[in-house]
PDB file of C-alpha atoms and ligand atoms in Angstrom:
ATOM      1  CA  UNK Q  18     114.718  74.203 124.796  1.00 94.00           C
ATOM      2  CA  UNK Q  19     112.191  76.581 123.191  1.00 98.00           C
ATOM      3  CA  UNK Q  20     112.674  77.479 119.551  1.00 98.00           C
ATOM      4  CA  UNK Q  21     111.853  80.508 117.438  1.00 99.00           C
ATOM      5  CA  UNK Q  22     112.102  81.747 113.872  1.00 99.00           C
ATOM      6  CA  UNK Q  23     112.583  85.477 113.393  1.00 99.00           C
ATOM      7  CA  UNK Q  24     112.143  86.932 109.898  1.00 99.00           C
ATOM      8  CA  UNK Q  25     114.115  89.968 108.779  1.00 98.00           C
ATOM      9  CA  UNK Q  26     116.796  89.152 111.341  1.00 98.00           C
ATOM     10  CA  UNK Q  27     119.890  89.938 109.283  1.00 98.00           C
ATOM     11  CA  UNK Q  28     119.913  93.472 110.718  1.00 98.00           C
ATOM     12  CA  UNK Q  29     118.250  95.996 113.021  1.00 98.00           C
ATOM     13  CA  UNK Q  30     115.393  95.033 115.327  1.00 98.00           C
ATOM     14  CA  UNK Q  31     115.216  91.407 114.094  1.00 98.00           C
ATOM     15  CA  UNK Q  32     118.868  90.828 114.948  1.00 98.00           C
ATOM     16  CA  UNK Q  33     118.297  92.224 118.464  1.00 98.00           C
ATOM     17  CA  UNK Q  34     115.204  90.051 118.926  1.00 99.00           C
ATOM     18  CA  UNK Q  35     117.237  86.975 117.892  1.00 99.00           C
ATOM     19  CA  UNK Q  36     120.013  87.869 120.332  1.00 98.00           C
ATOM     20  CA  UNK Q  37     117.538  88.386 123.189  1.00 98.00           C
ATOM     21  CA  UNK Q  38     115.793  85.071 122.472  1.00 99.00           C
ATOM     22  CA  UNK Q  39     119.136  83.235 122.333  1.00 98.00           C
ATOM     23  CA  UNK Q  40     120.205  84.807 125.652  1.00 98.00           C
ATOM     24  CA  UNK Q  41     116.959  83.524 127.121  1.00 98.00           C
ATOM     25  CA  UNK Q  42     117.551  79.925 126.084  1.00 98.00           C
ATOM     26  CA  UNK Q  43     115.870  79.730 122.687  1.00 98.00           C
ATOM     27  CA  UNK Q  44     117.208  77.991 119.611  1.00 98.00           C
ATOM     28  CA  UNK Q  45     116.756  80.650 116.897  1.00 98.00           C
ATOM     29  CA  UNK Q  46     116.265  80.423 113.140  1.00 98.00           C
ATOM     30  CA  UNK Q  47     117.339  83.752 111.673  1.00 98.00           C
ATOM     31  CA  UNK Q  48     115.628  84.248 108.319  1.00 98.00           C
ATOM     32  CA  UNK Q  49     116.449  87.031 105.886  1.00 98.00           C
ATOM     33  CA  UNK Q  50     116.483  87.900 102.203  1.00 98.00           C
ATOM     34  CA  UNK Q  51     119.994  89.274 102.624  1.00 98.00           C
ATOM     35  CA  UNK Q  52     122.063  86.095 102.933  1.00 97.00           C
ATOM     36  CA  UNK Q  53     125.424  87.734 103.753  1.00 98.00           C
ATOM     37  CA  UNK Q  54     123.891  89.828 106.541  1.00 98.00           C
ATOM     38  CA  UNK Q  55     122.065  86.946 108.148  1.00 98.00           C
ATOM     39  CA  UNK Q  56     125.071  84.619 107.988  1.00 98.00           C
ATOM     40  CA  UNK Q  57     127.254  87.279 109.629  1.00 98.00           C
ATOM     41  CA  UNK Q  58     124.628  88.188 112.235  1.00 98.00           C
ATOM     42  CA  UNK Q  59     124.070  84.521 113.111  1.00 98.00           C
ATOM     43  CA  UNK Q  60     127.821  84.005 113.744  1.00 98.00           C
ATOM     44  CA  UNK Q  61     127.503  86.412 116.708  1.00 98.00           C
ATOM     45  CA  UNK Q  62     124.445  84.698 118.212  1.00 98.00           C
ATOM     46  CA  UNK Q  63     124.657  81.387 120.068  1.00 98.00           C
ATOM     47  CA  UNK Q  64     122.295  78.560 119.112  1.00 98.00           C
ATOM     48  CA  UNK Q  65     121.214  80.324 115.939  1.00 98.00           C
ATOM     49  CA  UNK Q  66     120.881  79.060 112.367  1.00 98.00           C
ATOM     50  CA  UNK Q  67     120.951  81.428 109.395  1.00 98.00           C
ATOM     51  CA  UNK Q  68     118.058  80.794 106.993  1.00 98.00           C
ATOM     52  CA  UNK Q  69     117.873  82.373 103.554  1.00 98.00           C
ATOM     53  CA  UNK Q  70     114.329  83.200 102.489  1.00 98.00           C
ATOM     54  CA  UNK Q  71     112.017  85.723 100.854  1.00 98.00           C
ATOM     55  CA  UNK Q  72     108.797  86.156 102.879  1.00 98.00           C
ATOM     56  CA  UNK Q  73     106.865  86.995  99.708  1.00 98.00           C
ATOM     57  CA  UNK Q  74     107.628  83.600  98.150  1.00 98.00           C
ATOM     58  CA  UNK Q  75     105.959  80.463  99.492  1.00 98.00           C
ATOM     59  CA  UNK Q  76     108.543  78.023  98.071  1.00 98.00           C
ATOM     60  CA  UNK Q  77     111.486  79.924  99.456  1.00 98.00           C
ATOM     61  CA  UNK Q  78     109.881  80.074 102.924  1.00 98.00           C
ATOM     62  CA  UNK Q  79     108.958  76.369 102.914  1.00 98.00           C
ATOM     63  CA  UNK Q  80     112.577  75.496 102.047  1.00 98.00           C
ATOM     64  CA  UNK Q  81     113.955  77.718 104.810  1.00 98.00           C
ATOM     65  CA  UNK Q  82     111.583  76.240 107.395  1.00 98.00           C
ATOM     66  CA  UNK Q  83     112.529  72.725 106.317  1.00 98.00           C
ATOM     67  CA  UNK Q  84     116.176  73.597 106.873  1.00 98.00           C
ATOM     68  CA  UNK Q  85     115.315  74.628 110.454  1.00 98.00           C
ATOM     69  CA  UNK Q  86     113.988  71.095 110.955  1.00 98.00           C
ATOM     70  CA  UNK Q  87     111.172  71.622 113.475  1.00 98.00           C
ATOM     71  CA  UNK Q  88     108.031  73.679 113.943  1.00 98.00           C
ATOM     72  CA  UNK Q  89     109.202  76.428 116.294  1.00 98.00           C
ATOM     73  CA  UNK Q  90     107.320  77.448 119.440  1.00 98.00           C
ATOM     74  CA  UNK Q  91     107.475  81.058 118.265  1.00 99.00           C
ATOM     75  CA  UNK Q  92     107.367  82.830 114.901  1.00 99.00           C
ATOM     76  CA  UNK Q  93     108.248  86.534 114.823  1.00 99.00           C
ATOM     77  CA  UNK Q  94     107.135  88.183 111.579  1.00 99.00           C
ATOM     78  CA  UNK Q  95     109.557  91.072 111.692  1.00 98.00           C
ATOM     79  CA  UNK Q  96     110.669  91.455 108.024  1.00 98.00           C
ATOM     80  CA  UNK Q  97     109.502  94.756 106.592  1.00 98.00           C
ATOM     81  CA  UNK Q  98     110.413  97.793 104.572  1.00 97.00           C
ATOM     82  CA  UNK Q  99     109.298 101.337 103.975  1.00 97.00           C
ATOM     83  CA  UNK Q 100     109.546 103.093 100.608  1.00 98.00           C
ATOM     84  CA  UNK Q 101     109.503 106.864 100.917  1.00 96.00           C
ATOM     85  CA  UNK Q 102     107.868 109.344  98.545  1.00 95.00           C
ATOM     86  CA  UNK Q 103     104.610 111.305  98.326  1.00 97.00           C
ATOM     87  CA  UNK Q 104     101.487 109.300  97.401  1.00 97.00           C
ATOM     88  CA  UNK Q 105     100.912 111.365  94.254  1.00 98.00           C
ATOM     89  CA  UNK Q 106     104.345 110.218  93.019  1.00 97.00           C
ATOM     90  CA  UNK Q 107     104.222 106.718  94.477  1.00 96.00           C
ATOM     91  CA  UNK Q 108     104.381 104.011  91.805  1.00 97.00           C
ATOM     92  CA  UNK Q 109     101.898 101.138  91.847  1.00 98.00           C
ATOM     93  CA  UNK Q 110     104.902  98.783  91.851  1.00 98.00           C
ATOM     94  CA  UNK Q 111     106.303 100.345  95.054  1.00 98.00           C
ATOM     95  CA  UNK Q 112     102.900 100.351  96.742  1.00 98.00           C
ATOM     96  CA  UNK Q 113     102.462  96.694  95.874  1.00 98.00           C
ATOM     97  CA  UNK Q 114     106.014  95.757  96.982  1.00 98.00           C
ATOM     98  CA  UNK Q 115     105.553  97.344 100.399  1.00 98.00           C
ATOM     99  CA  UNK Q 116     102.143  95.712 100.872  1.00 98.00           C
ATOM    100  CA  UNK Q 117     103.559  92.332  99.846  1.00 98.00           C
ATOM    101  CA  UNK Q 118     106.598  92.331 102.118  1.00 98.00           C
ATOM    102  CA  UNK Q 119     104.934  93.841 105.195  1.00 98.00           C
ATOM    103  CA  UNK Q 120     101.449  92.330 105.073  1.00 98.00           C
ATOM    104  CA  UNK Q 121     101.280  89.395 102.663  1.00 98.00           C
ATOM    105  CA  UNK Q 122     104.735  88.186 103.753  1.00 98.00           C
ATOM    106  CA  UNK Q 123     103.532  87.957 107.373  1.00 98.00           C
ATOM    107  CA  UNK Q 124     100.560  85.880 106.221  1.00 98.00           C
ATOM    108  CA  UNK Q 125     102.671  83.558 104.035  1.00 98.00           C
ATOM    109  CA  UNK Q 126     105.066  82.643 106.856  1.00 98.00           C
ATOM    110  CA  UNK Q 127     102.206  82.328 109.380  1.00 98.00           C
ATOM    111  CA  UNK Q 128     100.108  80.227 107.013  1.00 98.00           C
ATOM    112  CA  UNK Q 129     102.989  77.791 106.423  1.00 98.00           C
ATOM    113  CA  UNK Q 130     104.198  77.516 110.041  1.00 98.00           C
ATOM    114  CA  UNK Q 131     100.738  77.480 111.624  1.00 98.00           C
ATOM    115  CA  UNK Q 132     100.094  74.071 110.039  1.00 98.00           C
ATOM    116  CA  UNK Q 133     102.598  72.413 112.397  1.00 98.00           C
ATOM    117  CA  UNK Q 134     101.557  74.609 115.331  1.00 98.00           C
ATOM    118  CA  UNK Q 135      97.882  73.695 114.859  1.00 98.00           C
ATOM    119  CA  UNK Q 136      98.748  69.985 114.641  1.00 98.00           C
ATOM    120  CA  UNK Q 137     100.801  70.270 117.838  1.00 98.00           C
ATOM    121  CA  UNK Q 138      98.109  72.351 119.579  1.00 98.00           C
ATOM    122  CA  UNK Q 139     100.464  75.153 120.635  1.00 98.00           C
ATOM    123  CA  UNK Q 140     102.402  78.073 119.225  1.00 98.00           C
ATOM    124  CA  UNK Q 141     102.870  81.786 119.396  1.00 98.00           C
ATOM    125  CA  UNK Q 142     103.083  84.263 116.521  1.00 99.00           C
ATOM    126  CA  UNK Q 143     104.182  87.868 116.949  1.00 99.00           C
ATOM    127  CA  UNK Q 144     103.655  90.219 114.007  1.00 99.00           C
ATOM    128  CA  UNK Q 145     105.553  93.500 113.694  1.00 99.00           C
ATOM    129  CA  UNK Q 146     103.313  96.472 113.015  1.00 98.00           C
ATOM    130  CA  UNK Q 147     104.231 100.117 113.715  1.00 98.00           C
ATOM    131  CA  UNK Q 148     102.686 103.233 115.235  1.00 98.00           C
ATOM    132  CA  UNK Q 149     102.272 104.127 111.534  1.00 98.00           C
ATOM    133  CA  UNK Q 150      99.555 101.466 111.505  1.00 98.00           C
ATOM    134  CA  UNK Q 151      97.595 103.704 113.896  1.00 97.00           C
ATOM    135  CA  UNK Q 152      98.892 107.161 112.923  1.00 96.00           C
ATOM    136  CA  UNK Q 153     100.016 107.279 109.276  1.00 96.00           C
ATOM    137  CA  UNK Q 154     103.249 109.175 108.598  1.00 94.00           C
ATOM    138  CA  UNK Q 155     103.405 111.348 105.466  1.00 95.00           C
ATOM    139  CA  UNK Q 156     105.451 110.130 102.489  1.00 97.00           C
ATOM    140  CA  UNK Q 157     105.442 106.455 103.487  1.00 97.00           C
ATOM    141  CA  UNK Q 158     103.288 105.005 100.685  1.00 98.00           C
ATOM    142  CA  UNK Q 159     101.631 101.679 101.491  1.00 98.00           C
ATOM    143  CA  UNK Q 160     103.512 101.280 104.793  1.00 98.00           C
ATOM    144  CA  UNK Q 161     100.744 102.619 107.106  1.00 98.00           C
ATOM    145  CA  UNK Q 162      98.035 100.654 105.249  1.00 98.00           C
ATOM    146  CA  UNK Q 163     100.129  97.481 105.433  1.00 98.00           C
ATOM    147  CA  UNK Q 164     100.874  97.975 109.133  1.00 98.00           C
ATOM    148  CA  UNK Q 165      97.175  98.697 109.895  1.00 98.00           C
ATOM    149  CA  UNK Q 166      96.401  95.485 107.997  1.00 98.00           C
ATOM    150  CA  UNK Q 167      98.850  93.612 110.233  1.00 99.00           C
ATOM    151  CA  UNK Q 168      96.972  94.749 113.367  1.00 99.00           C
ATOM    152  CA  UNK Q 169      93.688  93.567 111.847  1.00 98.00           C
ATOM    153  CA  UNK Q 170      95.195  90.298 110.556  1.00 99.00           C
ATOM    154  CA  UNK Q 171      96.579  89.627 114.049  1.00 99.00           C
ATOM    155  CA  UNK Q 172      93.063  89.902 115.507  1.00 98.00           C
ATOM    156  CA  UNK Q 173      91.712  87.678 112.728  1.00 98.00           C
ATOM    157  CA  UNK Q 174      94.358  85.014 113.369  1.00 99.00           C
ATOM    158  CA  UNK Q 175      93.621  85.114 117.108  1.00 99.00           C
ATOM    159  CA  UNK Q 176      89.859  84.619 116.677  1.00 98.00           C
ATOM    160  CA  UNK Q 177      90.366  81.773 114.201  1.00 98.00           C
ATOM    161  CA  UNK Q 178      93.433  80.016 115.662  1.00 98.00           C
ATOM    162  CA  UNK Q 179      92.908  80.567 119.406  1.00 98.00           C
ATOM    163  CA  UNK Q 180      90.839  77.400 119.531  1.00 98.00           C
ATOM    164  CA  UNK Q 181      93.866  75.442 118.268  1.00 98.00           C
ATOM    165  CA  UNK Q 182      95.993  76.583 121.219  1.00 98.00           C
ATOM    166  CA  UNK Q 183      97.772  79.396 119.363  1.00 99.00           C
ATOM    167  CA  UNK Q 184      98.324  82.949 120.572  1.00 99.00           C
ATOM    168  CA  UNK Q 185      98.865  85.647 117.958  1.00 99.00           C
ATOM    169  CA  UNK Q 186      99.812  89.173 118.985  1.00 99.00           C
ATOM    170  CA  UNK Q 187     101.495  92.159 117.423  1.00 98.00           C
ATOM    171  CA  UNK Q 188     103.869  94.906 118.458  1.00 99.00           C
ATOM    172  CA  UNK Q 189     103.742  98.496 117.241  1.00 98.00           C
ATOM    173  CA  UNK Q 190     107.152 100.106 117.763  1.00 98.00           C
ATOM    174  CA  UNK Q 191     107.424 103.897 117.873  1.00 98.00           C
ATOM    175  CA  UNK Q 192     110.557 105.961 117.078  1.00 98.00           C
ATOM    176  CA  UNK Q 193     113.272 103.300 117.284  1.00 98.00           C
ATOM    177  CA  UNK Q 194     116.936 104.241 116.908  1.00 98.00           C
ATOM    178  CA  UNK Q 195     117.810 101.119 114.929  1.00 98.00           C
ATOM    179  CA  UNK Q 196     117.387  99.437 111.559  1.00 97.00           C
ATOM    180  CA  UNK Q 197     115.491 101.358 108.909  1.00 96.00           C
ATOM    181  CA  UNK Q 198     115.264 104.487 111.123  1.00 96.00           C
ATOM    182  CA  UNK Q 199     118.948 104.634 112.105  1.00 95.00           C
ATOM    183  CA  UNK Q 200     119.858 107.009 109.204  1.00 95.00           C
ATOM    184  CA  UNK Q 201     117.006 109.369 110.171  1.00 94.00           C
ATOM    185  CA  UNK Q 202     118.200 109.639 113.802  1.00 96.00           C
ATOM    186  CA  UNK Q 203     121.852 110.014 112.781  1.00 96.00           C
ATOM    187  CA  UNK Q 204     121.016 113.727 112.420  1.00 96.00           C
ATOM    188  CA  UNK Q 205     121.402 115.235 115.946  1.00 96.00           C
ATOM    189  CA  UNK Q 206     118.681 117.839 115.252  1.00 96.00           C
ATOM    190  CA  UNK Q 207     116.141 115.133 114.336  1.00 95.00           C
ATOM    191  CA  UNK Q 208     117.192 113.026 117.344  1.00 95.00           C
ATOM    192  CA  UNK Q 209     116.603 115.947 119.692  1.00 95.00           C
ATOM    193  CA  UNK Q 210     113.267 116.955 118.184  1.00 94.00           C
ATOM    194  CA  UNK Q 211     111.877 113.418 117.921  1.00 94.00           C
ATOM    195  CA  UNK Q 212     113.293 112.175 121.238  1.00 96.00           C
ATOM    196  CA  UNK Q 213     112.024 115.322 122.993  1.00 95.00           C
ATOM    197  CA  UNK Q 214     108.500 114.752 121.639  1.00 94.00           C
ATOM    198  CA  UNK Q 215     108.261 111.354 123.335  1.00 97.00           C
ATOM    199  CA  UNK Q 216     106.586 111.448 126.803  1.00 97.00           C
ATOM    200  CA  UNK Q 217     109.223 108.996 128.097  1.00 97.00           C
ATOM    201  CA  UNK Q 218     111.869 111.507 126.977  1.00 96.00           C
ATOM    202  CA  UNK Q 219     113.919 109.381 124.604  1.00 97.00           C
ATOM    203  CA  UNK Q 220     113.959 107.457 121.344  1.00 98.00           C
ATOM    204  CA  UNK Q 221     113.305 103.734 121.607  1.00 98.00           C
ATOM    205  CA  UNK Q 222     115.988 101.063 121.237  1.00 98.00           C
ATOM    206  CA  UNK Q 223     115.839  97.720 119.457  1.00 98.00           C
ATOM    207  CA  UNK Q 224     116.125  96.105 122.886  1.00 98.00           C
ATOM    208  CA  UNK Q 225     112.815  97.714 123.960  1.00 98.00           C
ATOM    209  CA  UNK Q 226     111.127  95.745 121.171  1.00 99.00           C
ATOM    210  CA  UNK Q 227     113.053  92.530 121.932  1.00 99.00           C
ATOM    211  CA  UNK Q 228     111.853  92.776 125.574  1.00 98.00           C
ATOM    212  CA  UNK Q 229     108.250  93.079 124.352  1.00 99.00           C
ATOM    213  CA  UNK Q 230     108.711  89.926 122.230  1.00 99.00           C
ATOM    214  CA  UNK Q 231     110.028  88.037 125.245  1.00 98.00           C
ATOM    215  CA  UNK Q 232     107.046  89.170 127.350  1.00 98.00           C
ATOM    216  CA  UNK Q 233     104.426  88.274 124.713  1.00 99.00           C
ATOM    217  CA  UNK Q 234     105.894  84.788 124.293  1.00 98.00           C
ATOM    218  CA  UNK Q 235     106.149  84.202 128.058  1.00 98.00           C
ATOM    219  CA  UNK Q 236     103.781  82.493 130.505  1.00 98.00           C
ATOM    220  CA  UNK Q 237     103.103  85.970 131.912  1.00 98.00           C
ATOM    221  CA  UNK Q 238     101.193  86.704 128.695  1.00 98.00           C
ATOM    222  CA  UNK Q 239      99.414  83.344 128.476  1.00 98.00           C
ATOM    223  CA  UNK Q 240      95.965  85.021 128.384  1.00 98.00           C
ATOM    224  CA  UNK Q 241      96.982  87.739 125.891  1.00 98.00           C
ATOM    225  CA  UNK Q 242      95.689  86.969 122.401  1.00 99.00           C
ATOM    226  CA  UNK Q 243      94.977  89.258 119.432  1.00 99.00           C
ATOM    227  CA  UNK Q 244      96.597  92.224 121.194  1.00 98.00           C
ATOM    228  CA  UNK Q 245      98.530  95.106 119.657  1.00 98.00           C
ATOM    229  CA  UNK Q 246     101.251  96.077 122.148  1.00 99.00           C
ATOM    230  CA  UNK Q 247     102.307  99.671 121.427  1.00 98.00           C
ATOM    231  CA  UNK Q 248     105.940 100.208 122.483  1.00 98.00           C
ATOM    232  CA  UNK Q 249     106.516 103.901 121.845  1.00 98.00           C
ATOM    233  CA  UNK Q 250     107.184 105.699 125.147  1.00 98.00           C
ATOM    234  CA  UNK Q 251     103.669 107.160 124.876  1.00 98.00           C
ATOM    235  CA  UNK Q 252     104.265 109.217 121.720  1.00 97.00           C
ATOM    236  CA  UNK Q 253     101.243 108.004 119.730  1.00 96.00           C
ATOM    237  CA  UNK Q 254      98.925 109.362 122.460  1.00 95.00           C
ATOM    238  CA  UNK Q 255     100.520 112.779 122.652  1.00 93.00           C
ATOM    239  CA  UNK Q 256      99.001 114.578 119.639  1.00 89.00           C
ATOM    240  CA  UNK Q 257      96.715 116.847 121.684  1.00 88.00           C
ATOM    241  CA  UNK Q 258      99.457 117.544 124.236  1.00 88.00           C
ATOM    242  CA  UNK Q 259     101.646 118.850 121.418  1.00 87.00           C
ATOM    243  CA  UNK Q 260      99.119 121.075 119.625  1.00 88.00           C
ATOM    244  CA  UNK Q 261      99.767 124.784 120.279  1.00 87.00           C
ATOM    245  CA  UNK Q 262      96.956 126.540 122.211  1.00 86.00           C
ATOM    246  CA  UNK Q 263      97.811 130.029 121.046  1.00 84.00           C
TER     247      UNK Q 263
HETATM  248  N1  NAD O   5     113.102 101.020 113.072  1.00 54.50           N
HETATM  249  C1  NAD O   5     111.959 101.574 113.394  1.00 54.50           C
HETATM  250  O1  NAD O   5     111.910 102.737 113.810  1.00 54.50           O
HETATM  251  C2  NAD O   5     110.660 100.804 113.282  1.00 54.50           C
HETATM  252  C3  NAD O   5     109.503 101.407 113.788  1.00 54.50           C
HETATM  253  C4  NAD O   5     108.301 100.741 113.682  1.00 54.50           C
HETATM  254  C5  NAD O   5     108.252  99.481 113.117  1.00 54.50           C
HETATM  255  N2  NAD O   5     109.390  98.911 112.614  1.00 54.50           N
HETATM  256  C6  NAD O   5     109.265  97.577 112.022  1.00 54.50           C
HETATM  257  O2  NAD O   5     110.207  96.711 112.613  1.00 54.50           O
HETATM  258  C7  NAD O   5     110.609  95.714 111.662  1.00 54.50           C
HETATM  259  C8  NAD O   5     112.130  95.666 111.565  1.00 54.50           C
HETATM  260  O3  NAD O   5     112.578  96.915 111.058  1.00 54.50           O
HETATM  261  P1  NAD O   5     114.084  97.437 111.160  1.00 54.50           P
HETATM  262  O4  NAD O   5     113.994  98.849 111.556  1.00 54.50           O
HETATM  263  O5  NAD O   5     114.922  96.517 111.939  1.00 54.50           O
HETATM  264  O6  NAD O   5     114.454  97.438 109.607  1.00 54.50           O
HETATM  265  P2  NAD O   5     115.704  96.825 108.799  1.00 54.50           P
HETATM  266  O7  NAD O   5     115.550  97.362 107.431  1.00 54.50           O
HETATM  267  O8  NAD O   5     116.978  97.059 109.539  1.00 54.50           O
HETATM  268  O9  NAD O   5     115.414  95.261 108.824  1.00 54.50           O
HETATM  269  C9  NAD O   5     114.456  94.653 108.001  1.00 54.50           C
HETATM  270  C10 NAD O   5     115.025  93.311 107.558  1.00 54.50           C
HETATM  271  O10 NAD O   5     114.028  92.661 106.749  1.00 54.50           O
HETATM  272  C11 NAD O   5     114.684  92.027 105.662  1.00 54.50           C
HETATM  273  N3  NAD O   5     113.738  91.820 104.556  1.00 54.50           N
HETATM  274  C12 NAD O   5     113.231  92.759 103.723  1.00 54.50           C
HETATM  275  N4  NAD O   5     112.453  92.178 102.798  1.00 54.50           N
HETATM  276  C13 NAD O   5     112.452  90.848 103.063  1.00 54.50           C
HETATM  277  C14 NAD O   5     111.842  89.722 102.447  1.00 54.50           C
HETATM  278  N5  NAD O   5     111.064  89.856 101.364  1.00 54.50           N
HETATM  279  N6  NAD O   5     112.038  88.493 102.982  1.00 54.50           N
HETATM  280  C15 NAD O   5     112.853  88.332 104.073  1.00 54.50           C
HETATM  281  N7  NAD O   5     113.475  89.367 104.685  1.00 54.50           N
HETATM  282  C16 NAD O   5     113.270  90.611 104.179  1.00 54.50           C
HETATM  283  C17 NAD O   5     115.804  92.977 105.290  1.00 54.50           C
HETATM  284  O11 NAD O   5     116.824  92.326 104.538  1.00 54.50           O
HETATM  285  C18 NAD O   5     116.278  93.455 106.673  1.00 54.50           C
HETATM  286  O12 NAD O   5     117.322  92.651 107.179  1.00 54.50           O
HETATM  287  C19 NAD O   5     109.919  96.074 110.344  1.00 54.50           C
HETATM  288  O13 NAD O   5     108.738  95.306 110.199  1.00 54.50           O
HETATM  289  C20 NAD O   5     109.577  97.538 110.538  1.00 54.50           C
HETATM  290  O14 NAD O   5     108.482  97.923 109.761  1.00 54.50           O
HETATM  291  C21 NAD O   5     110.586  99.550 112.682  1.00 54.50           C
END
């Protein structure tokens, strides 16, 4: 049985990734800072273990991984957050918090778990970026910088850890109707405008991202390393198509 640890899996996309992995025969460690959420989410998912942990704190992550009891085949660095307000009003503390959870947190968990993966000579890590890592969105503080850093860190991990038998890739979701974006798309006007702007004609679902995780961890992707898989229905390429000509 393959095993995986998914961070930020007490809600949203991480919960869907955990469910998809479980349905496909994985034993899943569901790690989150929100203990109540992850315990409740894990109750609904077969072969899953709730793990309490803060990705910004080495000790807390080491303890959670110990509780899981084995080095998993797959680590999904999905925990993240976005703090909204204009840069000129953005506090240094908020900028730093967002950078730490999104970028540093993905390194901390990877650094700790890669030790066992390197010893074993196999493992897969999937980092969660965003189309904001390619096209910054206004009012999102450090989020785009952190997500761009995740794409670069993924490439760095691949060039340094490929020789140990590891594959490290990342996913950049687009407009996903789940998790942190759910409240935004609760407004029917925003749903229509945003969904209509996507070449594939709809908002994305958490399951679209879970399917990408399954692909990147599969044998079908065995020669894919250091890649950023954009899962956005084509929206990040459609800037020119949407500019008025008159
Ligand atoms: N929803 C979207 O539209 C969208 C789009 C692009 C990228 N993403 C990325 O997908 C990932 C999941 O986002 P989501 O939409 O499901 O958001 P979400 O807010 O529903 O889930 C994030 C989870 O991370 C957990 N978390 C936060 N800080 C943590 C910490 N320090 N340690 C451990 N866990 C922590 C939260 O408790 C929460 O359960 C994030 O990395 C996000 O940036 C989301």
